[in-house]
Amino acid sequence: MSFAEGMINSNPVAVSEPKKSELVSAINACIDCGQACTSCSDACLAEENVLTLRGVIRTTADSADMCTATAKILSRLNHPKWNVLRAVVDACITQVRVCGAECNEHSRMHEHCAVCAQSCRSAEKALQSYRTLIEER
Amino acid sequence: MSFAEGMINSNPVAVSEPKKSELVSAINACIDCGQACTSCSDACLAEENVLTLRGVIRTTADSADMCTATAKILSRLNHPKWNVLRAVVDACITQVRVCGAECNEHSRMHEHCAVCAQSCRSAEKALQSYRTLIEER
Amino acid sequence: MSFAEGMINSNPVAVSEPKKSELVSAINACIDCGQACTSCSDACLAEENVLTLRGVIRTTADSADMCTATAKILSRLNHPKWNVLRAVVDACITQVRVCGAECNEHSRMHEHCAVCAQSCRSAEKALQSYRTLIEER
Amino acid sequence: MSFAEGMINSNPVAVSEPKKSELVSAINACIDCGQACTSCSDACLAEENVLTLRGVIRTTADSADMCTATAKILSRLNHPKWNVLRAVVDACITQVRVCGAECNEHSRMHEHCAVCAQSCRSAEKALQSYRTLIEER
């Protein structure tokens, strides 16, 4: 069991299945993607062809900030404001989709871009799954 | 001149007026609002009626995370992805609008909620002004 | 293989063993602990005895911020300034040691405090192991 | 009056002078320095001589993370753990001192490095002043 799962399970604010599993997956995918993006931004900066990687370095830095903020916001269960949560999750989905596509373009040349793209897709998928469960009624 | 203004002025990626002034205002409003929201979350926690302030404590914590991330993302000028920036700015606007309204409800009882609500409105307004300048064409 | 391991492995700045394994463990422990602490702060806020948990709510919020920052800083491998890294890692060790002890005091009453304390100890241990490898010479 | 000053003034946890003024200055200097460092990291990345600026790009990114975390931690007044606060403030002082010195080396060539160095010195000075007031007894 991941720490995130243990934490969500023991929060006095109960979350029922399948929402709980999707929430835990989304949180874990966001913290992993935030790390991968910070790491990819740094790895690209260390490459010889850094001049052609400026776009990726910037986009991954943004994704790191957005994924980290989203993971924190999703980890809170008290008094949710669903319209805010939807807007934040949607923005994070857009962020990692664009970032994943940009990293993917460099994935043949740079293994770190391939791993980061995979992490972005994983975050996008997990956020999308959770997003459908907090749909506006 | 604020540090943010000095930094945006000297970035090799030029931003022309009126976008530059609105960008600097949005960045400064976001960092101030991020601080005010962290502070309000802590101040509410110290109040005797903390039980009735749980909603505010959570929303201000979220706003702090979202404003901090948005300020960092707006501060970067390399290779902007405008659709991502619009989504992030929109999410932050939603976040501070809801947070400002919630703080406002407690503003007569708690001065820190009044100051925080003012900071949220200031961030909302500054972000809205910048947002109109990065409209989808 | 974790995303963090894949990212550190593919960074052009090579890190040799055993430093690499310890670095990956420290990064992963920090992102997990950052999440657990945000979650614990929120779970404590939802408890009926919130008045007696103010200390934990504050300390876990601090730990979340410090672990998140440390994970990002450790993820960067370009041009390290070792004296800065030592100071940051030391501060994070102090933060999670104190936080883990405080959560541990409430662990019998609150499962989330028990899980969070375990996460803090895990981060403290991983950071300590990495710290000995970047010792001042 | 800055938002930070208004927030600290209205927190139920009272801070007496001269500690209050120094705390507000330290918080404001940290949020400004965090912004300036994110901005400088991005501006350096946009420069033609980016290859010689890799060290600054990394150090400013670290400083941004550390200043942001420190500003949040200093903004909380509930149940302070002074040994943790001293460790965090000390780490941030080390971070901005080293960052300010590195930016200063590039200040003749790049105006953004000059502004960022000034912001780092301002944060270092404000943190030092507050640090002397939370000295171990």
XYZ file of C-alpha atoms in Angstrom:
548
model
C 0.000 0.000 0.000
C 1.379 3.430 -0.926
C 1.623 6.158 1.711
C -1.009 8.141 -0.224
C -3.425 5.201 -0.044
C -2.803 4.807 3.688
C -3.405 8.508 4.211
C -6.634 8.733 2.188
C -7.918 5.542 3.871
C -7.457 7.009 7.347
C -8.819 10.510 6.692
C -11.998 11.160 8.734
C -13.567 12.459 5.524
C -14.576 9.193 3.874
C -14.230 8.701 0.132
C -16.114 5.748 -1.314
C -15.009 3.464 -4.132
C -14.366 3.751 -7.022
C -13.579 7.411 -6.318
C -11.038 6.533 -3.645
C -8.867 4.326 -5.855
C -8.929 6.885 -8.655
C -8.064 9.690 -6.241
C -5.074 7.796 -4.839
C -3.877 6.988 -8.359
C -4.234 10.626 -9.411
C -2.293 11.879 -6.376
C 0.515 9.352 -6.841
C 0.706 10.015 -10.583
C 0.924 13.772 -9.917
C 3.759 13.545 -7.379
C 5.697 11.167 -9.668
C 5.100 13.397 -12.692
C 6.120 16.500 -10.740
C 9.409 14.793 -9.879
C 9.982 13.472 -13.402
C 9.353 16.918 -14.905
C 11.786 18.682 -12.539
C 14.318 15.986 -13.376
C 13.731 16.260 -17.149
C 14.080 20.043 -17.052
C 17.475 19.591 -15.392
C 18.558 16.727 -17.675
C 17.686 18.737 -20.818
C 19.722 21.648 -19.449
C 22.727 19.315 -19.198
C 22.451 18.173 -22.834
C 24.796 19.449 -25.560
C 21.840 20.486 -27.720
C 20.351 22.605 -24.931
C 19.561 25.363 -27.456
C 16.940 23.163 -29.133
C 15.534 22.038 -25.774
C 14.530 25.447 -24.374
C 10.838 24.723 -25.001
C 10.982 21.425 -23.109
C 12.987 22.923 -20.241
C 10.309 25.566 -19.746
C 7.286 23.304 -20.203
C 8.609 20.632 -17.822
C 9.338 23.315 -15.198
C 5.729 24.492 -15.497
C 4.417 20.913 -15.289
C 6.449 20.294 -12.156
C 4.839 23.317 -10.477
C 1.343 22.428 -11.657
C 1.566 18.721 -10.730
C 2.947 19.538 -7.284
C 0.138 22.033 -6.602
C -2.517 19.641 -7.920
C -1.227 16.748 -5.787
C -1.465 18.936 -2.686
C -4.937 20.202 -3.549
C -6.228 16.673 -4.318
C -4.766 15.410 -1.025
C -7.119 17.687 0.926
C -10.587 16.267 1.613
C -12.142 18.873 3.953
C -14.987 20.949 2.515
C -14.280 20.459 -1.201
C -15.321 23.164 -3.676
C -15.986 20.956 -6.702
C -16.006 23.720 -9.305
C -12.529 24.789 -8.170
C -11.267 21.200 -8.133
C -12.556 20.632 -11.656
C -10.806 23.785 -12.905
C -7.506 22.802 -11.245
C -7.653 19.206 -12.494
C -8.546 20.392 -16.019
C -5.620 22.826 -16.050
C -3.260 20.092 -14.871
C -4.556 17.709 -17.545
C -3.907 20.340 -20.232
C -0.456 20.996 -18.778
C 0.714 17.364 -18.738
C -0.880 16.569 -22.123
C 1.080 19.363 -23.816
C 4.210 18.519 -21.822
C 3.988 14.814 -22.622
C 3.613 15.563 -26.339
C 6.608 17.913 -26.296
C 8.792 15.434 -24.390
C 7.695 12.701 -26.763
C 9.180 14.602 -29.723
C 12.615 14.278 -28.097
C 12.176 10.753 -26.780
C 14.278 9.010 -29.428
C 17.210 11.274 -28.768
C 16.900 11.540 -24.993
C 15.862 8.681 -22.711
C 14.894 11.158 -19.949
C 12.372 12.747 -22.315
C 10.921 9.273 -23.023
C 10.553 8.503 -19.303
C 9.111 11.958 -18.613
C 6.606 11.606 -21.480
C 5.503 8.283 -20.017
C 5.074 9.922 -16.610
C 3.021 12.751 -18.173
C 0.753 10.293 -19.965
C 0.317 8.355 -16.732
C -0.662 11.560 -14.892
C -2.989 12.638 -17.701
C -4.747 9.258 -17.662
C -5.098 9.124 -13.873
C -6.375 12.714 -13.717
C -8.870 12.043 -16.524
C -10.227 8.975 -14.689
C -10.685 10.940 -11.481
C -12.096 13.902 -13.415
C -15.009 11.868 -14.807
C -15.996 11.044 -11.209
C -16.237 14.709 -10.157
C -18.289 15.716 -13.200
C -20.659 18.653 -12.908
C -24.186 17.435 -12.356
C 10.028 49.447 -9.405
C 9.208 45.991 -8.023
C 11.683 43.140 -8.421
C 9.174 41.397 -10.698
C 9.044 44.443 -12.971
C 12.829 44.642 -13.075
C 13.035 40.949 -13.940
C 10.427 41.013 -16.722
C 11.993 44.196 -18.175
C 15.408 42.553 -18.456
C 14.317 39.156 -19.828
C 15.664 38.588 -23.372
C 12.129 37.533 -24.333
C 10.526 40.934 -24.852
C 6.956 41.580 -23.745
C 5.347 44.704 -25.183
C 2.926 47.050 -23.449
C 0.185 46.840 -22.265
C 0.814 43.107 -21.798
C 3.985 43.717 -19.800
C 2.360 45.892 -17.135
C -0.546 43.481 -16.767
C 1.822 40.513 -16.523
C 3.885 42.177 -13.786
C 0.699 43.076 -11.883
C -0.591 39.507 -12.190
C 2.692 38.017 -10.937
C 2.907 40.402 -7.992
C -0.754 39.901 -7.092
C -0.267 36.106 -7.178
C 2.766 36.073 -4.885
C 1.043 38.442 -2.447
C -2.155 36.383 -2.529
C -0.226 33.146 -2.052
C 1.358 34.612 1.078
C -1.921 36.069 2.395
C -3.703 32.737 1.918
C -1.013 30.738 3.748
C -1.194 33.313 6.513
C -5.018 33.250 6.667
C -5.074 29.440 6.822
C -2.760 29.635 9.846
C -4.631 32.525 11.484
C -7.989 30.735 11.150
C -6.416 27.656 12.745
C -5.488 29.803 15.753
C -9.030 31.122 16.228
C -11.319 29.834 18.990
C -14.068 29.078 16.462
C -11.735 26.911 14.373
C -14.507 24.316 13.960
C -16.519 26.736 11.817
C -13.442 27.777 9.844
C -12.451 24.387 8.420
C -13.740 25.336 4.974
C -11.675 28.530 4.895
C -8.566 26.791 6.224
C -8.732 24.280 3.390
C -9.634 26.729 0.612
C -6.908 29.204 1.577
C -4.345 26.364 1.649
C -5.401 25.406 -1.884
C -5.260 29.032 -3.041
C -1.760 29.397 -1.631
C -0.594 26.392 -3.680
C -2.376 27.523 -6.832
C -1.223 31.172 -6.626
C 2.380 30.125 -5.988
C 2.367 27.760 -8.990
C 0.704 30.361 -11.222
C 3.205 33.068 -10.232
C 6.078 30.758 -11.173
C 4.487 29.737 -14.470
C 3.673 33.359 -15.420
C 7.254 34.389 -14.573
C 8.597 32.168 -17.368
C 8.671 33.745 -20.829
C 10.512 31.123 -22.922
C 8.435 29.288 -25.547
C 4.971 29.897 -24.090
C 2.197 27.365 -24.757
C -0.765 29.746 -24.708
C -3.485 27.112 -24.354
C -1.764 25.798 -21.210
C -1.291 29.305 -19.823
C -4.961 30.107 -20.369
C -6.018 26.924 -18.555
C -3.705 27.636 -15.608
C -4.753 31.293 -15.336
C -8.442 30.317 -15.589
C -8.053 27.730 -12.822
C -6.282 30.265 -10.604
C -9.012 32.849 -11.255
C -11.667 30.307 -10.202
C -9.624 29.387 -7.135
C -9.150 32.955 -5.839
C -12.725 33.989 -6.706
C -14.153 31.184 -4.579
C -11.570 31.738 -1.850
C -12.186 35.487 -1.750
C -15.933 34.935 -1.427
C -15.447 32.424 1.404
C -13.028 34.684 3.284
C -15.406 37.581 2.791
C -18.118 35.740 4.726
C -15.854 35.794 7.788
C -14.454 39.283 7.262
C -16.558 41.023 9.918
C -15.462 38.558 12.551
C -11.839 38.142 11.507
C -9.658 40.953 10.177
C -7.259 38.410 8.596
C -10.154 37.085 6.501
C -10.925 40.644 5.363
C -7.322 41.278 4.334
C -7.106 37.877 2.618
C -10.377 38.488 0.738
C -8.962 41.803 -0.485
C -5.801 40.025 -1.638
C -7.891 37.403 -3.473
C -9.953 40.073 -5.232
C -6.761 41.866 -6.202
C -5.316 38.645 -7.666
C -8.575 37.841 -9.452
C -8.693 41.288 -11.024
C -5.042 41.263 -12.094
C -5.323 37.752 -13.549
C -8.529 38.693 -15.411
C -6.819 41.744 -16.956
C -3.877 39.668 -18.125
C -6.207 36.886 -19.283
C -8.012 39.142 -21.759
C -4.646 39.842 -23.394
C -3.871 36.175 -24.013
C -7.296 35.418 -25.462
C -7.629 32.634 -27.985
C -7.758 34.051 -31.474
C 11.817 0.863 -11.546
C 10.366 4.135 -10.163
C 10.068 7.184 -12.420
C 12.654 8.924 -10.228
C 15.129 6.094 -10.793
C 14.521 6.177 -14.543
C 15.057 9.945 -14.572
C 18.283 9.937 -12.541
C 19.628 7.021 -14.618
C 19.124 8.920 -17.879
C 20.424 12.329 -16.760
C 23.591 13.296 -18.689
C 25.145 14.186 -15.318
C 26.209 10.747 -14.140
C 25.881 9.751 -10.488
C 27.814 6.674 -9.463
C 26.746 4.004 -6.974
C 26.092 3.889 -4.065
C 25.263 7.608 -4.274
C 22.731 7.055 -7.048
C 20.594 4.545 -5.150
C 20.627 6.695 -2.037
C 19.706 9.784 -4.050
C 16.747 8.040 -5.700
C 15.556 6.753 -2.311
C 15.853 10.224 -0.785
C 13.899 11.835 -3.630
C 11.135 9.224 -3.509
C 10.933 9.373 0.290
C 10.645 13.188 0.125
C 7.823 13.241 -2.411
C 5.936 10.557 -0.477
C 6.476 12.371 2.813
C 5.411 15.684 1.296
C 2.150 14.062 0.212
C 1.600 12.272 3.535
C 2.177 15.490 5.487
C -0.283 17.516 3.368
C -2.771 14.695 3.839
C -2.177 14.469 7.600
C -2.602 18.229 8.020
C -5.991 17.946 6.310
C -7.031 14.779 8.193
C -6.181 16.364 11.576
C -8.266 19.395 10.603
C -11.241 17.066 10.056
C -10.921 15.458 13.502
C -13.277 16.329 16.356
C -10.329 17.103 18.649
C -8.889 19.600 16.158
C -8.144 22.018 19.025
C -5.486 19.654 20.400
C -4.065 19.017 16.935
C -3.104 22.582 15.994
C 0.577 21.837 16.545
C 0.491 18.821 14.212
C -1.535 20.665 11.566
C 1.092 23.387 11.428
C 4.160 21.144 11.579
C 2.877 18.795 8.866
C 2.091 21.794 6.620
C 5.689 22.978 7.089
C 7.055 19.490 6.404
C 5.026 19.257 3.204
C 6.583 22.500 1.952
C 10.097 21.527 3.010
C 9.933 17.969 1.585
C 8.538 19.217 -1.714
C 11.299 21.829 -2.057
C 14.002 19.319 -1.062
C 12.752 16.723 -3.567
C 12.949 19.308 -6.351
C 16.402 20.499 -5.325
C 17.753 16.922 -5.027
C 16.305 16.091 -8.463
C 18.617 18.647 -10.099
C 22.099 17.388 -10.950
C 23.608 20.308 -12.910
C 26.445 22.205 -11.203
C 25.724 21.231 -7.596
C 26.743 23.589 -4.784
C 27.439 21.014 -2.082
C 27.413 23.406 0.865
C 23.918 24.568 -0.119
C 22.716 20.993 -0.628
C 24.038 19.975 2.794
C 22.220 22.894 4.436
C 18.949 22.103 2.666
C 19.146 18.367 3.417
C 20.026 19.093 7.069
C 17.059 21.444 7.431
C 14.730 18.867 5.889
C 16.089 16.154 8.218
C 15.398 18.402 11.227
C 11.925 19.183 9.882
C 10.834 15.565 9.351
C 12.442 14.352 12.600
C 10.436 16.848 14.640
C 7.297 16.244 12.563
C 7.598 12.465 12.861
C 7.952 12.714 16.632
C 4.924 15.000 16.899
C 2.768 12.758 14.691
C 3.921 9.741 16.668
C 2.420 11.224 19.849
C -1.016 11.065 18.204
C -0.516 7.738 16.426
C -2.581 5.630 18.818
C -5.549 7.918 18.462
C -5.254 8.683 14.753
C -4.164 6.180 12.115
C -3.251 9.022 9.699
C -0.762 10.307 12.265
C 0.754 6.811 12.494
C 1.128 6.534 8.710
C 2.510 10.083 8.490
C 5.014 9.394 11.298
C 6.195 6.314 9.393
C 6.587 8.397 6.245
C 8.580 11.029 8.173
C 10.904 8.378 9.625
C 11.372 6.910 6.160
C 12.284 10.347 4.758
C 14.600 11.075 7.688
C 16.417 7.771 7.208
C 16.753 8.161 3.427
C 17.969 11.750 3.743
C 20.484 10.746 6.450
C 21.886 7.979 4.224
C 22.314 10.362 1.305
C 23.679 13.063 3.615
C 26.617 10.912 4.730
C 27.627 10.595 1.067
C 27.811 14.366 0.511
C 29.822 15.000 3.666
C 32.141 17.999 3.793
C 35.708 16.942 3.112
C 0.973 48.438 4.374
C 1.856 45.211 2.557
C -0.583 42.286 2.565
C 1.965 40.306 4.598
C 2.033 43.023 7.253
C -1.765 43.148 7.386
C -1.900 39.376 7.750
C 0.717 39.105 10.507
C -0.890 42.035 12.356
C -4.291 40.308 12.427
C -3.130 36.787 13.331
C -4.466 35.727 16.770
C -0.921 34.607 17.583
C 0.638 37.926 18.545
C 4.203 38.777 17.558
C 5.770 41.696 19.407
C 8.130 44.282 18.000
C 10.877 44.309 16.800
C 10.309 40.661 15.842
C 7.124 41.483 13.927
C 8.708 44.017 11.577
C 11.651 41.718 10.906
C 9.327 38.780 10.252
C 7.237 40.756 7.758
C 10.398 41.957 6.002
C 11.756 38.407 5.831
C 8.499 37.045 4.389
C 8.235 39.793 1.773
C 11.906 39.482 0.832
C 11.478 35.701 0.411
C 8.443 35.917 -1.872
C 10.130 38.616 -3.979
C 13.367 36.622 -4.156
C 11.485 33.452 -5.063
C 9.872 35.300 -7.971
C 13.119 36.969 -9.075
C 14.957 33.625 -9.048
C 12.305 31.843 -11.139
C 12.434 34.781 -13.532
C 16.258 34.797 -13.685
C 16.374 31.052 -14.352
C 14.059 31.597 -17.322
C 15.875 34.720 -18.558
C 19.265 32.932 -18.465
C 17.749 30.083 -20.457
C 16.761 32.589 -23.151
C 20.286 34.033 -23.451
C 22.598 33.173 -26.354
C 25.365 32.120 -23.965
C 23.071 29.663 -22.175
C 25.894 27.074 -22.098
C 27.874 29.226 -19.652
C 24.774 29.942 -17.563
C 23.845 26.375 -16.615
C 25.122 26.861 -13.063
C 23.002 29.998 -12.556
C 19.920 28.399 -14.117
C 20.137 25.533 -11.631
C 20.999 27.599 -8.567
C 18.229 30.139 -9.183
C 15.699 27.298 -9.645
C 16.783 25.891 -6.271
C 16.579 29.324 -4.636
C 13.072 29.825 -5.982
C 11.966 26.551 -4.362
C 13.727 27.287 -1.089
C 12.514 30.900 -0.801
C 8.936 29.889 -1.578
C 8.981 27.157 1.077
C 10.622 29.452 3.642
C 8.066 32.227 3.031
C 5.232 29.769 3.655
C 6.849 28.334 6.776
C 7.593 31.814 8.207
C 3.998 32.883 7.508
C 2.708 30.279 9.972
C 2.602 31.378 13.614
C 0.802 28.474 15.343
C 2.912 26.336 17.680
C 6.370 27.187 16.337
C 9.174 24.636 16.640
C 12.102 27.054 16.931
C 14.867 24.537 16.219
C 13.162 23.630 12.930
C 12.624 27.276 12.022
C 16.277 28.065 12.682
C 17.386 25.167 10.455
C 15.067 26.232 7.627
C 16.056 29.911 7.848
C 19.759 28.968 7.968
C 19.403 26.767 4.874
C 17.595 29.557 3.021
C 20.291 32.063 4.015
C 22.987 29.731 2.645
C 20.951 29.207 -0.527
C 20.413 32.899 -1.336
C 23.973 33.864 -0.348
C 25.456 31.390 -2.815
C 22.840 32.264 -5.447
C 23.398 36.004 -5.032
C 27.156 35.562 -5.434
C 26.714 33.449 -8.566
C 24.245 35.906 -10.133
C 26.577 38.749 -9.267
C 29.329 37.222 -11.425
C 27.061 37.651 -14.456
C 25.595 41.013 -13.463
C 27.657 43.126 -15.871
C 26.619 41.026 -18.807
C 22.994 40.412 -17.831
C 20.758 42.970 -16.145
C 18.414 40.204 -14.898
C 21.332 38.646 -13.000
C 22.050 42.039 -11.416
C 18.429 42.465 -10.291
C 18.279 38.871 -9.058
C 21.552 39.277 -7.119
C 20.078 42.373 -5.460
C 16.958 40.426 -4.544
C 19.073 37.599 -3.082
C 21.098 40.045 -0.980
C 17.881 41.640 0.224
C 16.489 38.227 1.240
C 19.769 37.234 2.897
C 19.835 40.456 4.911
C 16.177 40.230 5.981
C 16.520 36.556 6.951
C 19.712 37.294 8.918
C 17.970 40.080 10.864
C 15.048 37.817 11.743
C 17.422 34.940 12.500
C 19.192 36.882 15.258
C 15.813 37.313 16.976
C 15.101 33.560 17.086
C 18.551 32.693 18.439
C 18.966 29.587 20.536
C 18.994 30.494 24.204
